[in-house]
Each structure stands twice: as structure tokens, then as C-alpha cells.
Tab-separated table of C-alpha atoms in Angstrom:
chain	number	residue	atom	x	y	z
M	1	UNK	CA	14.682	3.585	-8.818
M	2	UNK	CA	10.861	4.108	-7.819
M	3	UNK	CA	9.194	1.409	-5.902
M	4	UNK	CA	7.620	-1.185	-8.137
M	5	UNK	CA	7.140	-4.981	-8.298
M	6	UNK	CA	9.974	-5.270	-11.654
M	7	UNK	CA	9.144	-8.613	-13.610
M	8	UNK	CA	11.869	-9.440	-15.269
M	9	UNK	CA	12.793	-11.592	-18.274
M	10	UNK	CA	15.496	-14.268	-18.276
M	11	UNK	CA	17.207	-16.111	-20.599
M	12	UNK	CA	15.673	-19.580	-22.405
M	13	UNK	CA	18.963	-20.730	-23.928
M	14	UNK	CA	22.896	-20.913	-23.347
M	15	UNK	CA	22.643	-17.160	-25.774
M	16	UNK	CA	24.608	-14.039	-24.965
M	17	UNK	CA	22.519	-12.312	-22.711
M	18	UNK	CA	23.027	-9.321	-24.639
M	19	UNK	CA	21.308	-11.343	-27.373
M	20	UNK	CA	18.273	-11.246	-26.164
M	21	UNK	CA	18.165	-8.743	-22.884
M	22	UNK	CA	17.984	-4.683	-23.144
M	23	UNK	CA	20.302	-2.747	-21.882
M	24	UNK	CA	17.901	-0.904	-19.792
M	25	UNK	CA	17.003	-4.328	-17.985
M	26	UNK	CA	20.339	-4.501	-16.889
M	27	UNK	CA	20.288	-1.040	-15.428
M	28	UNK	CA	16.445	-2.611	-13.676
M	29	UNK	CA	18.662	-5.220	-12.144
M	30	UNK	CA	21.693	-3.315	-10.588
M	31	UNK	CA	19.312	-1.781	-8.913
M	32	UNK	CA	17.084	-4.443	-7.117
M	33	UNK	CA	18.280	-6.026	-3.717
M	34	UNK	CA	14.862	-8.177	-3.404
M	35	UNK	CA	14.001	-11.073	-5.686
M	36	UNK	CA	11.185	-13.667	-5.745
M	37	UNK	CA	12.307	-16.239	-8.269
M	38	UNK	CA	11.371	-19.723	-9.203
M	39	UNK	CA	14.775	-21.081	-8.982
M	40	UNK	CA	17.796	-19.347	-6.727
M	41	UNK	CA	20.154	-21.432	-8.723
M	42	UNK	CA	18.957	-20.572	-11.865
M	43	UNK	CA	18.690	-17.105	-11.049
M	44	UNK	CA	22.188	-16.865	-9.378
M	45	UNK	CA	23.536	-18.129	-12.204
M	46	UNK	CA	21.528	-15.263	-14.117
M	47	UNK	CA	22.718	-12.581	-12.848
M	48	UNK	CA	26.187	-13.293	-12.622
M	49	UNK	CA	25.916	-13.541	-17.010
M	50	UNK	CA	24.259	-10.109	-16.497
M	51	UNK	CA	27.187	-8.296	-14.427
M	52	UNK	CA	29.920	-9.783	-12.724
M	53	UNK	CA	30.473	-7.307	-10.893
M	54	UNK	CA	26.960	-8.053	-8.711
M	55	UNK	CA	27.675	-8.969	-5.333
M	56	UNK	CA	24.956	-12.235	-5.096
M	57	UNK	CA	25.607	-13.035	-1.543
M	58	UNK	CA	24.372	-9.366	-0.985
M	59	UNK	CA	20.407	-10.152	-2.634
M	60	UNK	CA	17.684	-11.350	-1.216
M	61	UNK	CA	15.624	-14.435	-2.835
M	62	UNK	CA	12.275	-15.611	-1.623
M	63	UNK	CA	11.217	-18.991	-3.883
M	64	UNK	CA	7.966	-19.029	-5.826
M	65	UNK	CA	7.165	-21.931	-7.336
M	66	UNK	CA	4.543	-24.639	-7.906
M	67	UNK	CA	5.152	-25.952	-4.252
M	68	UNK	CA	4.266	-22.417	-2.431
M	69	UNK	CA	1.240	-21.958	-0.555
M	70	UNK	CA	-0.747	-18.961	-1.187
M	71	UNK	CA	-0.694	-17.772	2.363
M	72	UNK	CA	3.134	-17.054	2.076
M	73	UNK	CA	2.735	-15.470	-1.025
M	74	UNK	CA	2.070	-11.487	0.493
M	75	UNK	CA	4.944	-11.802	2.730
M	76	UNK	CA	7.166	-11.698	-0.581
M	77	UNK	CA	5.727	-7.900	-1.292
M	78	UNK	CA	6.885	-6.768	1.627
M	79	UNK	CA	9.946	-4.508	0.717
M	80	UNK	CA	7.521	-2.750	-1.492
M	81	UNK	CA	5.708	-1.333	1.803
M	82	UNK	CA	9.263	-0.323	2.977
M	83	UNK	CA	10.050	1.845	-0.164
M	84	UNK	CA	12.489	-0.662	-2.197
M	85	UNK	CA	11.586	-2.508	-5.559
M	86	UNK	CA	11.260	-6.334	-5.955
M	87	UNK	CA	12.207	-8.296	-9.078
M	88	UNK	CA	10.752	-11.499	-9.894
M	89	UNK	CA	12.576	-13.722	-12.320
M	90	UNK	CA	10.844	-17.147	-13.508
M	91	UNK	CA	12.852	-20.269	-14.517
M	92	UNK	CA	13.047	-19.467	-17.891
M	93	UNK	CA	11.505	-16.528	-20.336
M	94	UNK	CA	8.792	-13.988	-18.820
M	95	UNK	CA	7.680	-13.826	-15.722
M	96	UNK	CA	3.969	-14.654	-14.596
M	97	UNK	CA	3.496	-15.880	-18.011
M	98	UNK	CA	2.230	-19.529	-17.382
M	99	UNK	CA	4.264	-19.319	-14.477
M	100	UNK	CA	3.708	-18.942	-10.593
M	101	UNK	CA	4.735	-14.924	-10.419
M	102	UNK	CA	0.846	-14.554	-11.995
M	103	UNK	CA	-0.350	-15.368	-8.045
M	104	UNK	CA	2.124	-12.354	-6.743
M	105	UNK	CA	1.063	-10.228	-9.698
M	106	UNK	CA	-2.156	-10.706	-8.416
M	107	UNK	CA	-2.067	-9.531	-5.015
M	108	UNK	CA	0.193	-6.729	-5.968
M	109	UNK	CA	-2.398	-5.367	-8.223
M	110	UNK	CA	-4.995	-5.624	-5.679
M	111	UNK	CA	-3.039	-4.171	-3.538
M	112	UNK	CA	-2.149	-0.815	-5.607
M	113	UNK	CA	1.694	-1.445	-5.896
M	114	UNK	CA	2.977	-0.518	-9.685
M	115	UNK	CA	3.668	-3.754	-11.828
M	116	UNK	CA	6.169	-3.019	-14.414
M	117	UNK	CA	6.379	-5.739	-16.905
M	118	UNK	CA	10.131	-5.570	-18.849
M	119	UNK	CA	10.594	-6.297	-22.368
M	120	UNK	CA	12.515	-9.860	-22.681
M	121	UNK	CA	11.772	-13.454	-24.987
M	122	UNK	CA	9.075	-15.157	-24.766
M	123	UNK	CA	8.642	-18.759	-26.312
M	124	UNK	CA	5.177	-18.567	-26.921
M	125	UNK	CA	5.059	-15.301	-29.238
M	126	UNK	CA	8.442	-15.955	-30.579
M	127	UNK	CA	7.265	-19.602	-31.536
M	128	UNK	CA	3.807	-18.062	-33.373
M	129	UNK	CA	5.824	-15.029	-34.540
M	130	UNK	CA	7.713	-17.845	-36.407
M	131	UNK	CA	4.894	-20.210	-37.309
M	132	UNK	CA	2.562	-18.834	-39.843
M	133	UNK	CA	-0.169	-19.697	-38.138
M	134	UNK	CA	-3.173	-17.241	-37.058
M	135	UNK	CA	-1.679	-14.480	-34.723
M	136	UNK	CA	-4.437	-12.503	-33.927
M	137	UNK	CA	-6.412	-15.832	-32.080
M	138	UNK	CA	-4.538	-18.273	-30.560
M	139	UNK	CA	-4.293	-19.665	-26.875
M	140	UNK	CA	-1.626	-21.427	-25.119
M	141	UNK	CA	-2.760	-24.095	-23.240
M	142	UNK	CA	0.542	-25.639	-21.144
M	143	UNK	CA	0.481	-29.427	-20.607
M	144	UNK	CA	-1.771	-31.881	-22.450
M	145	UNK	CA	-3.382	-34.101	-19.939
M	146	UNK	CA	-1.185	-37.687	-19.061
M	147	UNK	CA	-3.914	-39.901	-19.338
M	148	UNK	CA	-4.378	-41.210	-22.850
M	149	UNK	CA	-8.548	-41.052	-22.556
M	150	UNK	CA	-8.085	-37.629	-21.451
M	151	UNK	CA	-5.316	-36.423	-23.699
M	152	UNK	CA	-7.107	-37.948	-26.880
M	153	UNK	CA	-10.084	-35.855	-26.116
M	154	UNK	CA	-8.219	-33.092	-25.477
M	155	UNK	CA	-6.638	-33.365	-28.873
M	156	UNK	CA	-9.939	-33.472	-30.506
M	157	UNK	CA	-11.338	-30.472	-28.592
M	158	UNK	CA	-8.580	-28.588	-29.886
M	159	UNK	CA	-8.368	-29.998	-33.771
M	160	UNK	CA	-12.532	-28.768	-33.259
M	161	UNK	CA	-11.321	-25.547	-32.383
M	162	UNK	CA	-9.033	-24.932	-34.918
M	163	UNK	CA	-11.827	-25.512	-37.985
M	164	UNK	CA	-14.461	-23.807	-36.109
M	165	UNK	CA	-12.681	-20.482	-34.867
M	166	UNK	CA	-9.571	-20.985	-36.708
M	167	UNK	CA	-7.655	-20.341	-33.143
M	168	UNK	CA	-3.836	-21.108	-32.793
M	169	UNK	CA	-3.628	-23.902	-30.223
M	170	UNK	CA	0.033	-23.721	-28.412
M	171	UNK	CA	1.165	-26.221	-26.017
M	172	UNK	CA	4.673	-27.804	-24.366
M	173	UNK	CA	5.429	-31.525	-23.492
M	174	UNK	CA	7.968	-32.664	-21.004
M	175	UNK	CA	11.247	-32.421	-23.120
M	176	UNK	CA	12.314	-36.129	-22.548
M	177	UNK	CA	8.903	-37.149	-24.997
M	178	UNK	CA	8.723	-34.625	-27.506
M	179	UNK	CA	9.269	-37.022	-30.166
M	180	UNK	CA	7.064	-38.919	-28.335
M	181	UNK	CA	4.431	-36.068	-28.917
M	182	UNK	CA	4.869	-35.589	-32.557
M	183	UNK	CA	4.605	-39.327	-32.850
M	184	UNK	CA	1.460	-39.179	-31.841
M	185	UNK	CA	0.098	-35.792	-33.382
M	186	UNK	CA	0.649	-37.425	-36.384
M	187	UNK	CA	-1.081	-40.546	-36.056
M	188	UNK	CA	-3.722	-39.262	-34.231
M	189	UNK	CA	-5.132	-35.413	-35.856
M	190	UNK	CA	-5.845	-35.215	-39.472
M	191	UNK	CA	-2.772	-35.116	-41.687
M	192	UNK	CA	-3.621	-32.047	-43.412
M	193	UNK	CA	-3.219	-30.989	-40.097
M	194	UNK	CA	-0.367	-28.395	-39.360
M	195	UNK	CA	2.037	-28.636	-36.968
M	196	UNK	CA	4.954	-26.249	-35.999
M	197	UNK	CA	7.768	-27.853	-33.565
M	198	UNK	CA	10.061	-24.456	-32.229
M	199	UNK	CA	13.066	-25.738	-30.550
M	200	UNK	CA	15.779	-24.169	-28.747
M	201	UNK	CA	14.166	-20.508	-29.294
M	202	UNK	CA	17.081	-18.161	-28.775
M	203	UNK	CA	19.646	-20.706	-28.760
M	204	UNK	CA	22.338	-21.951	-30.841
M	205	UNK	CA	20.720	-24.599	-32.164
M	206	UNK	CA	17.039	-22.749	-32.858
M	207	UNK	CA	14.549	-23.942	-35.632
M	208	UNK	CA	11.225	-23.607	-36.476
M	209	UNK	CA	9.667	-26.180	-38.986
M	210	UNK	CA	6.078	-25.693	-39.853
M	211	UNK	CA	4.594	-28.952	-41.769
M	212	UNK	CA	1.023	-30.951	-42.415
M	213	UNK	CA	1.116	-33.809	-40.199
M	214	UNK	CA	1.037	-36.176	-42.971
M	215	UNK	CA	4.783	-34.945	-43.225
M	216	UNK	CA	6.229	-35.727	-39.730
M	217	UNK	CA	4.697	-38.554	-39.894
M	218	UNK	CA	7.639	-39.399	-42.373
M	219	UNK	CA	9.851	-37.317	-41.271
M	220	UNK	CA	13.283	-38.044	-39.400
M	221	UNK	CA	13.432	-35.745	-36.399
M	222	UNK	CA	14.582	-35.457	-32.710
M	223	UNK	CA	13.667	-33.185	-30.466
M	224	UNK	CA	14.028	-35.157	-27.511
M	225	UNK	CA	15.854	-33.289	-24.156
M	226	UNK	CA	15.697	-29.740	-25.923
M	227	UNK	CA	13.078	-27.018	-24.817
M	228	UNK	CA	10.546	-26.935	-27.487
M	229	UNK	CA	6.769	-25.157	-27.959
M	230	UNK	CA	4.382	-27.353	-30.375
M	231	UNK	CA	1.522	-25.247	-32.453
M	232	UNK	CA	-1.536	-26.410	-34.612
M	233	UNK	CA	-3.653	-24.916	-36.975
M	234	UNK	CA	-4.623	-25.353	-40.357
């Protein structure tokens, strides 16, 4: 295996992994002894549905997550200067995508060391692959802000954006208020107003509903406690 920083893909649901991860990742992660990951746990847990047959107690894991100082963060590259490959595996879905492995991307890049991004789901583009909304603009824009001056202006900015560029606007909630959320998309934006709710992407239980606000508002739902991406546009 040449020496690379490997970001890796992980599961978002309770699915097969073979559902959703290639083969040839598999092969990418027999052969990695380092890992930076957000979660050990998680991760553990990971690779055991991968292979059995890997011997965990024999890997590394260095912890990357919102509670890391940036100083630490070069230390984590440093079996790349002795010849071996490092994986990074996020919490859930692709690595460095509105996730913490972006910082170690970063410095890796700067630093010259191949980045090799690995095919795996992703919640955003399977959510807008899903939606019918506008694919070629759209941005995803995490958390919408806690405070309820703040959030309702942020909702505006982004209904604004929508009619004047047309742009997808993709965000997440906290899982525990995503009826919550929709409660208040609807009473809040325009109901011509569309809204898609993707839940459980990958899982079991997936489903992607696109309708005009004016329709949740009426419309028996919950969502509450399961990982879901919300989308807007017109």
C-alpha cells in the first residue's frame, strides 16, 4: 500500500456494510495500522462489521474531534513521514466533510503528503440526489443558530437566497427536535415553500418526502431521535 493520508467512509445506519462500502475500501482498511477518528468506539465497532478477522487491539487511534487543539493536530501525520498510511474515519459518512478531518486534510496538503479521498455515502448528496431540488447550486450550511433572533434571520437569509439564486439550502438539527424544526419551517417560511426531510439515509427505515410547507404544516410526522438532513428550495 503506498503512503497516503486514506479518508475513509463509514457507515450512517445499522445497513450491511456491504450495502453501502466497496470492496476495494475494505482491501484500504486491512491494510492501515494508523487511524485518526472522531470516535474510537464508533470506529472499533466499524471495523469489526468490516472484517472480523482484524485484530483491533493491534491499531493505532489518535481522536479528532471538535475538542482538539490545532497544535496536536500534525503530530497525527506522523506515520506518513515514517513510510506507513493513515486512515481517518469520521463519526458517521465521509470524512472531512463538515467534519474535523478538514483541519488534518489541511496540513497534509500543505505539507505534500497524497490525500486519497474513498468512495462511501454521504447524507448530503444522497439527501439532494433524492430531493428534486437544484443540484448544480446548493450549499450545506450545518446547524441553524440556537437563538431564536438569530435563527429567524437566518431563515430569512436563506428563503432570500433561494428566490434570488435559486440555491439549494441544506442543513441538520439536533435529532431530539427535528419535529421541532419542521414545526417551525412551516410556520415561519412561505408555504409554497419546499421542504425535503431525508431520514435514516441508508438505513432500514430510509425516506425522503419532498412537500410545500403549507403541507407539513398538516401533516402527521415524526422524525424525532433519527438522523435526518432538511433541504429548501422552491
Amino acid at each position: 500500500m503506498k503512503t497516503a493520508l486514506y479518508l475513509i467512509p463509514s457507515t450512517m445506519s445499522d445497513a450491511p456494510v456491504t450495502d453501502v462500502i466497496p470492496d476495494g475500501n475494505l482491501a484500504v482498511i486491512r491494510g492501515i495500522r494508523h487511524f485518526v477518528v472522531e470516535n474510537v468506539r464508533t470506529v472499533r465497532r466499524f471495523l469489526k462489521r468490516c472484517d472480523r478477522t482484524i485484530d483491533i487491539d493491534s491499531l493505532t487511534f489518535t481522536v479528532l474531534d471538535e475538542h482538539t487543539r490545532q497544535e496536536d493536530i500534525p503530530a497525527m501525520l506522523a506515520p506518513l513521514a515514517e513510510g506507513q498510511p493513515v486512515g481517518v474515519i469520521s463519526e458517521a459518512g465521509c470524512p472531512a466533510i463538515a467534519d474535523p478531518g478538514a483541519d488534518l486534510v489541511a496540513i497534509a496538503q500543505e505539507r505534500g503528503y497524497e490525500v486519497v479521498p474513498l468512495v462511501g455515502p454521504s447524507s448530503i448528496i444522497l439527501s439532494l440526489m433524492g430531493s428534486g431540488f437544484n443540484g448544480q447550486s446548493f450549499a450545506f450550511i450545518g446547524y441553524l443558530p440556537h437563538e431564536a433572533k438569530a435563527r429567524a434571520t437566518r431563515l430569512r437569509e436563506l428563503e432570500q437566497r433561494i428566490r434570488r439564486e435559486g440555491q439549494t439550502q441544506i442543513f441538520i438539527e439536533t435529532p431530539y427536535r427535528n419535529n421541532r424544526l419542521i414545526a417551525e419551517l412551516a410556520s415561519t417560511l412561505p408555504g409554497g415553500l419546499k421542504l425535503c426531510v431525508a431520514s435514516d439515509i441508508t438505513g432500514p427505515q430510509q425516506s425522503i418526502v419532498t412537500l410545500p410547507l403549507s403541507k407539513w404544516a398538516h401533516r402527521k410526522y415524526d422524525y424525532d431521535k433519527i438522523p435526518t438532513i432538511f433541504l429548501l428550495n422552491y
